[in-house]
Amino acid sequence: MAKRRVMVPAHELDFSTVKYEQQAIQEAEPSVVIVDEEGNPTDRVKSALMCLPHYDPASFWSGDSLPSFRYWKIRDYAYAYGSKLVTPSMVAEEIISVIEGCNYHKPPTPLLISFDAEEIRKQAAASTQRFEEGNRLSILDGIFMAIKDDIDCTPHPTKGASTWKHEVRSVEKDAISVSKLRSCGAILIGKANMHEFGMGTTGNNPNYGTTRNPHAHERYTGGSSSGPAAIVASGLCSAALGTDGGGRFHSHSFIPLWCSGLENNLWKDKHGRIVMWIWDCVNHWTNSINSGGCHTSVRIRCLSIGFTVCCGRKLMYAAILGSSPEDRISLKPSPPCLPVLSSLENSKILGSLRLGKYTEWFNDVHSTDISDVSEDVLNLLSKSHGCKTIEIVIPEIHEMRTAHLVSIGSESLCSLNPDLEDGKGVKLTYDTRANMALFRTFTASDYVAGQCLRRRIMHYHMEIFKKVDVIVTPTTGMTAPKIPASSLENGESNMQITGYLMRFIIAGNLLGLPALTVPVGYDKQGLPIGLQLIGRPWGEATILRLASAIEELCAKSRKKPASFYDILKTK
């Protein structure tokens, strides 16, 4: 085995003698509930539930006007279980049937890399029993979720969608985010498909098959979290966990979830809000691009969460949040909080928001359908809530892309290199090999220069946030690209497509700003278009509030995907 140079794992250090004093770096957001990040995940989920708007199940479960198409929410499942309309075990059989049938589709639609039907049944039976005994753990009890294949989730191996990583590293326990979801009663269906080691923006995977876009099977779902995105977008699960790395060759989970048309589908935050402790192979980038701790001393990608609706995102976020001691000492994050959407002040707060738009960047898209639809939403926010759009300028965007590529490329090479020196490089897909070859050309001077650029670009953004509350952009510069037939066997490396898909999402990863994306419409081909919201460090409540408003404004424009599974089967 090649030698790995690591420091003492952070979780083995004694921080009891370190005095940590909270220092607020910005004004508290209005009308929010502060949650205890060191408390029980079920208590945080309960607090998040109380922040949500009133839920009336009558229009979805009774009468003659049942909707013909609906993404079933977490609260829908909870109501169905509590009313004994279905049980988690009944839902489990529906999901198992769909997953087992995916390989027989024409073309195949591989959603999971690792799947165990009996394990799902076991979890569902335990949840069903809790409901029968009146001992539900939380509103997440019995909610089915998929976990991306670079996040540890027992008893499944973690491969990173490669053919060999599980041979050199075994999974001994859940990632922290996964363990928190389990403690809330979530049912984990398996390890979702992805681009190999997260090094692509399309989700193409010759190793296990390429996940298809539920809206158009001839198109990519996007990557690297293609499996989690397709699973949620097709209605199979209400939520999924992915990861987010970045860099020109590294995809964001923003891409697959947006390409699949999910609502409020991603949460990115690398300022110490969530610790993941995932695994110590490809995803343990050293320090700079990604957030959270891992089993060694280095850091990982930030967590991304896929949802069908904004309310579910808040519940999941509340369950998994919690910074590590080292992040609290070094980053001094403000206390995590959630917006009270049922508050009478909500409308007033929305009307006070200032939205920053860099028009030249905003319009730099492959099709004007994207910028036009995104612009329409800004106008709708202004008309409905009084939000004000302010013109901004973000300097050195090209330099930001370069710093991002050099940073994530250098750190990913550092992580994978020990295995590559052991001869595993020949087992990589062709596009991953090409990425590794490029990353080897970067020097230490390049990396240091990239960090200097990052610091300067962060200064630009913090100056912009003195004038605006949220930066708005399209999520990506093009809608879901087509899958070339030749790429299914050999993979694909298309820098033009990568450039368009990565156009607007680099700032969130390079600078660690909280961000999410909301589907706001479709292009002329019926493909989803998303709007990205970027907030200040620890300003998650603001973008959550704004996302909820956008979701409500755009709800009527939702279209049923070509592949959709009505798991609760109301009709």
CSV table of C-alpha atoms in Angstrom, one decimal, residues 304 355 364:
chain,number,residue,atom,x,y,z
A,304,SER,CA,-26.2,18.5,-0.7
A,355,LEU,CA,-31.6,40.7,-4.8
A,364,ASP,CA,-24.2,34.3,-20.3
